[in-house]
XYZ file of C-alpha atoms in Angstrom:
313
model
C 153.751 209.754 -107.438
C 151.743 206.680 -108.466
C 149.782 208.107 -111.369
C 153.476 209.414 -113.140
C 155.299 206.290 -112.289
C 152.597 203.694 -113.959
C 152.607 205.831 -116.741
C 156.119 206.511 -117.017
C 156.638 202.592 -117.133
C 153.859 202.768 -119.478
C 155.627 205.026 -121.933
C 159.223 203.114 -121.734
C 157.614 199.744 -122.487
C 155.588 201.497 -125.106
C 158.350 202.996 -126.819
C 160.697 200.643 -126.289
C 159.279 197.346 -128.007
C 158.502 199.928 -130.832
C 161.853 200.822 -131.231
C 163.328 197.599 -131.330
C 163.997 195.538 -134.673
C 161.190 192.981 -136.203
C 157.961 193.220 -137.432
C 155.071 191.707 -135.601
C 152.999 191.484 -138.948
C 156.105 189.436 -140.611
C 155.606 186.993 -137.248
C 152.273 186.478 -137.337
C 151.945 186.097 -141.171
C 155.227 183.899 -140.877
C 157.447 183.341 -143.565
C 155.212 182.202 -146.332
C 153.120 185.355 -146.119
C 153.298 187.603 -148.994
C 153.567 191.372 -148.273
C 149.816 191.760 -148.605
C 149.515 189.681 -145.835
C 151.380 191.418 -143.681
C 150.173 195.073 -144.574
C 146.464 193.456 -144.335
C 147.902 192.538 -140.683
C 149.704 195.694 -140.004
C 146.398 197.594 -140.632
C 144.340 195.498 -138.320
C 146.816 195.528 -135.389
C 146.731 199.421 -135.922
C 150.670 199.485 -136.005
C 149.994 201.648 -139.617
C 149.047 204.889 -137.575
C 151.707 207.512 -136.488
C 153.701 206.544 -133.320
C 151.544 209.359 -131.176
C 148.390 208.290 -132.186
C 149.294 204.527 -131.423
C 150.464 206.110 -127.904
C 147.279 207.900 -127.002
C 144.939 205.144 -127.975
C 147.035 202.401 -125.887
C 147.315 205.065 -122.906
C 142.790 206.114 -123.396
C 142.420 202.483 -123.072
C 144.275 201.408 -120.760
C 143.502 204.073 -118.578
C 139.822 202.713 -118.935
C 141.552 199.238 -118.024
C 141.333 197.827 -121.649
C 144.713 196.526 -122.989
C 143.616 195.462 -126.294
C 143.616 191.863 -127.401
C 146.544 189.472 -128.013
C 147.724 189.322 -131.395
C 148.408 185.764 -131.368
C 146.152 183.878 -128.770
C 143.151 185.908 -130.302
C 141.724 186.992 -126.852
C 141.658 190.115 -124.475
C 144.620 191.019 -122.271
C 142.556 191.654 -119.438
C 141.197 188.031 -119.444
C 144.846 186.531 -119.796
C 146.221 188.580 -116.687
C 142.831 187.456 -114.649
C 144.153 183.957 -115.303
C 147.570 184.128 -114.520
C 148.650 186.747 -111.994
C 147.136 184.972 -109.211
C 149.778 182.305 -109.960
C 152.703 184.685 -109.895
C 151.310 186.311 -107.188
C 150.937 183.260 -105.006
C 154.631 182.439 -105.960
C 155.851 185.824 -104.608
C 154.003 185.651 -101.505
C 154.798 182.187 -100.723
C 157.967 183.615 -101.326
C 157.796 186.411 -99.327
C 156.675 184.498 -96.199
C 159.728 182.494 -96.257
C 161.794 185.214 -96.530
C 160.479 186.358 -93.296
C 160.460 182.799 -91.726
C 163.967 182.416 -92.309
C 166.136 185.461 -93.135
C 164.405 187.617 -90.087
C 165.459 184.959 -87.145
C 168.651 183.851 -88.797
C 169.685 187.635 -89.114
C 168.874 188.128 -85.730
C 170.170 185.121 -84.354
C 174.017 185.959 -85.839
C 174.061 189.779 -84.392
C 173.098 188.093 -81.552
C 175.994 185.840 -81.685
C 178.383 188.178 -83.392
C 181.897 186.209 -83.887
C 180.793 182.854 -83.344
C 180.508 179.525 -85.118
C 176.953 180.325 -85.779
C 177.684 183.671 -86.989
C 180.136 182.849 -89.251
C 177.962 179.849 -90.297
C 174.803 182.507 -91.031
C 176.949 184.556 -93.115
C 178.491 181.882 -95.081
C 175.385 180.323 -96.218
C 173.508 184.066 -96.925
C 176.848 184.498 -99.287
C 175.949 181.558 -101.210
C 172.640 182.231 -101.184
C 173.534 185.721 -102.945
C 176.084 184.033 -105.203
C 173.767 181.155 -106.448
C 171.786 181.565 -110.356
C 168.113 180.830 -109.248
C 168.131 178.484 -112.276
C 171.052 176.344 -111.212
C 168.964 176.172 -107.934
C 166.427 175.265 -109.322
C 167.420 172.698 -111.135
C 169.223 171.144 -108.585
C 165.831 170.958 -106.133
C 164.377 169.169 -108.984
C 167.073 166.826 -109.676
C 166.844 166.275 -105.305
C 163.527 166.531 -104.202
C 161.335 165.413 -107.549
C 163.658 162.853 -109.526
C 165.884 161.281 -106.579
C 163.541 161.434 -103.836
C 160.296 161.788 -104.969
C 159.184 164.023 -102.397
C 157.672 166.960 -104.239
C 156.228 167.268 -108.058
C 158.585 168.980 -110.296
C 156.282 171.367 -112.384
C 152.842 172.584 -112.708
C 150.497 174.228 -110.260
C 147.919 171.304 -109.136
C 145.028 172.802 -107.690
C 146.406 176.485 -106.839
C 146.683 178.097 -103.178
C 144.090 180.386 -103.445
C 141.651 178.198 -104.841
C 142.575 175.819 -102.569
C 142.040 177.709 -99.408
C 138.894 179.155 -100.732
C 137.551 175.461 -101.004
C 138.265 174.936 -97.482
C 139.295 171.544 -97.648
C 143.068 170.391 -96.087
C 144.015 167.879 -98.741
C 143.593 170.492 -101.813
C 145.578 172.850 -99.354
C 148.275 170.001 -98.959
C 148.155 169.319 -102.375
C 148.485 172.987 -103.672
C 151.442 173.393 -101.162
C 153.893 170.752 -102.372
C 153.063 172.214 -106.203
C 154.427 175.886 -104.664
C 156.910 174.475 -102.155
C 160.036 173.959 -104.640
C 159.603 176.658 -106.615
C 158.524 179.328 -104.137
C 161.839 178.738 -102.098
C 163.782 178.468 -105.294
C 162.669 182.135 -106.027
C 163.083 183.056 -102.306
C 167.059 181.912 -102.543
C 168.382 185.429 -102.642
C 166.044 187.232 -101.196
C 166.463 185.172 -97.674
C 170.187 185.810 -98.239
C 170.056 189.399 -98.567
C 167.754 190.128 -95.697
C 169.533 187.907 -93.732
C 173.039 190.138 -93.885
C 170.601 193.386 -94.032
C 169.235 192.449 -90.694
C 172.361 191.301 -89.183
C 174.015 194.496 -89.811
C 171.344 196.648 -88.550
C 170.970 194.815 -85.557
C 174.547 195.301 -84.956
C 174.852 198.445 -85.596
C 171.723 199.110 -83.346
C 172.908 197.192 -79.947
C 175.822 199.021 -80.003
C 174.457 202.222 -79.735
C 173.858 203.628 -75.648
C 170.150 202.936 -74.989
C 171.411 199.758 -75.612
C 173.879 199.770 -73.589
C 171.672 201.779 -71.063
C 168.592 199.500 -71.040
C 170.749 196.615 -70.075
C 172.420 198.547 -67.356
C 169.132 199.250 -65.904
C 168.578 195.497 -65.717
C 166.335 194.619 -68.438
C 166.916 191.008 -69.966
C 168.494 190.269 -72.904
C 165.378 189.209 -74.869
C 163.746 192.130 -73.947
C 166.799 194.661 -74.641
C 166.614 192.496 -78.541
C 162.779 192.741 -78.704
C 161.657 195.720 -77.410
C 164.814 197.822 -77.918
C 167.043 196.712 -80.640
C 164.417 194.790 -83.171
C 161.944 197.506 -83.170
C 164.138 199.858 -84.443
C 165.665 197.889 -87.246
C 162.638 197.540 -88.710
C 162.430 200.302 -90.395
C 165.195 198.875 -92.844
C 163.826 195.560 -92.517
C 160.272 196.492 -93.783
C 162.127 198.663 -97.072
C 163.987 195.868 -97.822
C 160.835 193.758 -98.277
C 159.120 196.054 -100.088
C 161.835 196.327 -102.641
C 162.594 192.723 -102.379
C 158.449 191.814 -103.575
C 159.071 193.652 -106.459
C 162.022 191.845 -107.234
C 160.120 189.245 -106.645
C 157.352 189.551 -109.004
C 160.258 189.905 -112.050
C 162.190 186.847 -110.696
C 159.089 184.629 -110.875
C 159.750 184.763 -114.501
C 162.737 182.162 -114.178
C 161.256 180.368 -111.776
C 158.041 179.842 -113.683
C 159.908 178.773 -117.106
C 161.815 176.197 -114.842
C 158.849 174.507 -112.919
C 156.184 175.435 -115.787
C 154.231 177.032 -113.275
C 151.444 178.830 -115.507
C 151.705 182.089 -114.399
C 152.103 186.224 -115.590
C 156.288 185.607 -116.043
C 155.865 182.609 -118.142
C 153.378 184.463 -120.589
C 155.138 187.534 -120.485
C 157.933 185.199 -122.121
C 156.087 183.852 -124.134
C 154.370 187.199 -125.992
C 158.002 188.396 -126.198
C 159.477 185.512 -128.630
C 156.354 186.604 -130.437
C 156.448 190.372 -130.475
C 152.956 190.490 -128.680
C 153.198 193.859 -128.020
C 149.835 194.166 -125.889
C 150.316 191.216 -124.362
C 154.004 192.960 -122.576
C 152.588 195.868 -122.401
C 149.788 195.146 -120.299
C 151.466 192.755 -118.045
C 154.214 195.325 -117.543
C 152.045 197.813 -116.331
C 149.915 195.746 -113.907
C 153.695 194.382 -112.355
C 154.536 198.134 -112.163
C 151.176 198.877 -110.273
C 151.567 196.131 -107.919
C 155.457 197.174 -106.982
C 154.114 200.740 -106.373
C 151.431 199.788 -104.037
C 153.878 197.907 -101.659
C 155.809 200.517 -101.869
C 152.993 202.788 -100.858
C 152.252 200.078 -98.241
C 155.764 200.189 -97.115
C 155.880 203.807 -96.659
C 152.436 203.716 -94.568
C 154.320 201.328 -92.340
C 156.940 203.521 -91.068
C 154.259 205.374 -89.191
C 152.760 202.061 -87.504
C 156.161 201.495 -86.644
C 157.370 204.209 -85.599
C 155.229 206.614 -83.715
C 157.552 209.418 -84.885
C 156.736 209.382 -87.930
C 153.659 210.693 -89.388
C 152.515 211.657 -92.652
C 150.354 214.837 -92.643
């Protein structure tokens, strides 16, 4: 399915931003050009040919990993997505990783302690976190953490992550942290929330059922009967969740990096949009669409590690 679903996106995008009303000619000649100008234009950006032929030429090439050149910047796709995906990517793992830091235990921690102070406490503050715009959140963490307390820097990237690990020395690591820390956890907001009430429900549901009930009549403690017995199998839903929630991921960066300027694929993705670069959209589209089908594929791998049930012939 991952050859029909990259191209399906590939098709929507393709046909959508052609069916939409503007001219990218008219924007790139502006509003002085005459209509010379923008047929000259029209001709070189090959938007003059039928819609089908435009279609298999964009699909030949990108197939061969060439998504033309930008119409305004003047320079290949390819190169722009080398330079900024890393930067979205290291957002959504960051984010990622603090999903699982925090939603996994607190989730756990409130089935656990079903009808308690801390329960209700756990899913109060996951229903704010679901409620809550990521740009009002973000704005706020500036306002706290950058302007009032000067803990944290309140845009940019500094050094990167990967860069900085790949150096090997602690202080670019330190520095390259506090950069990510704000907005990372800004774009991590809802996901912690939902995966927080995901696991708690599972996990209830799960140490209810009778080899529950079972394993701790047969004397087992209670941190193995959550571990071993319960845990385990809520993961399944746990690890889908994820999955879905890195994809979701991967399009939220785009607020996220227009609030804290962080330079990455979201951020010039907006930016080719106000200007009706077409290849610019297109190819960033596709390559978020790859990278949400291969954790998917990932995900669906998993249930076999997980599960010894489960196999895939």
């Amino acid at each position: 399915m991952f050859i029909p679903v990259v191209l399906g996106v590939l098709t929507i995008v393709f046909i959508t931003l052609r069916s939409i009303p503007g001219d990218p000619a008219a924007v790139f000649v502006g509003p002085d050009g005459t209509l010379a100008d923008r047929q000259r234009v029209t001709a070189a950006m090959g938007l003059d040919k039928p819609i089908i032929v435009q279609y298999g030429i964009y699909v030949w090439r990108a197939a061969q990993g060439d998504f033309g050149r930008s119409i305004f910047l003047r320079t290949e796709v390819s190169g722009l997505i080398r330079q900024t995906y890393p930067a979205t990517l290291e957002l959504a793992l960051l984010a990622m990783l603090a999903t699982i830091a925090i939603a996994i235990p607190l989730g756990v921690l409130a089935a656990v302690n079903a009808n308690t102070p801390f329960d209700y406490a756990a899913t109060f503050i996951s229903l704010i976190g679901v409620s809550m715009p990521i740009f009002w959140f973000g704005v706020l963490a500036i306002l706290l953490f950058s302007l009032n307390l000067s803990w944290l820097p309140s845009f940019g990237r500094g050094p990167g992550l990967f860069p900085a690990i790949a150096s090997g020395d602690p202080a670019m690591v330190i520095s390259a942290l506090s950069y990510a820390l704000l907005p990372a956890m800004t774009l991590a907001v809802t996901s912690v929330a939902l995966v927080a009430r995901l696991v708690r429900s599972s996990m209830l549901e799960i140490l209810g059922l009778d080899y529950v009930r079972t394993a701790r009549a047969k004397g087992a403690s209670e941190r193995r009967v959550v571990v071993r017995h319960a845990f385990r199998n809520a993961l399944l839903s746990v690890i889908t969740i994820l999955g879905l929630q890195f994809g979701t991921l991967l399009g939220g960066a785009v607020v996220t990096e227009i609030i804290f300027a962080w330079p990455g694929l979201g951020r010039l993705v907006v930016n080719a949009i106000s200007q009706r670069d077409f290849p610019v959209i297109q190819g960033s589209v596709v390559l978020i669409a790859i990278s949400i089908s291969v954790m998917n594929l990932l995900v669906d791998l998993s249930y076999a590690w997980i599960n010894p049930r489960i196999r895939y012939a």
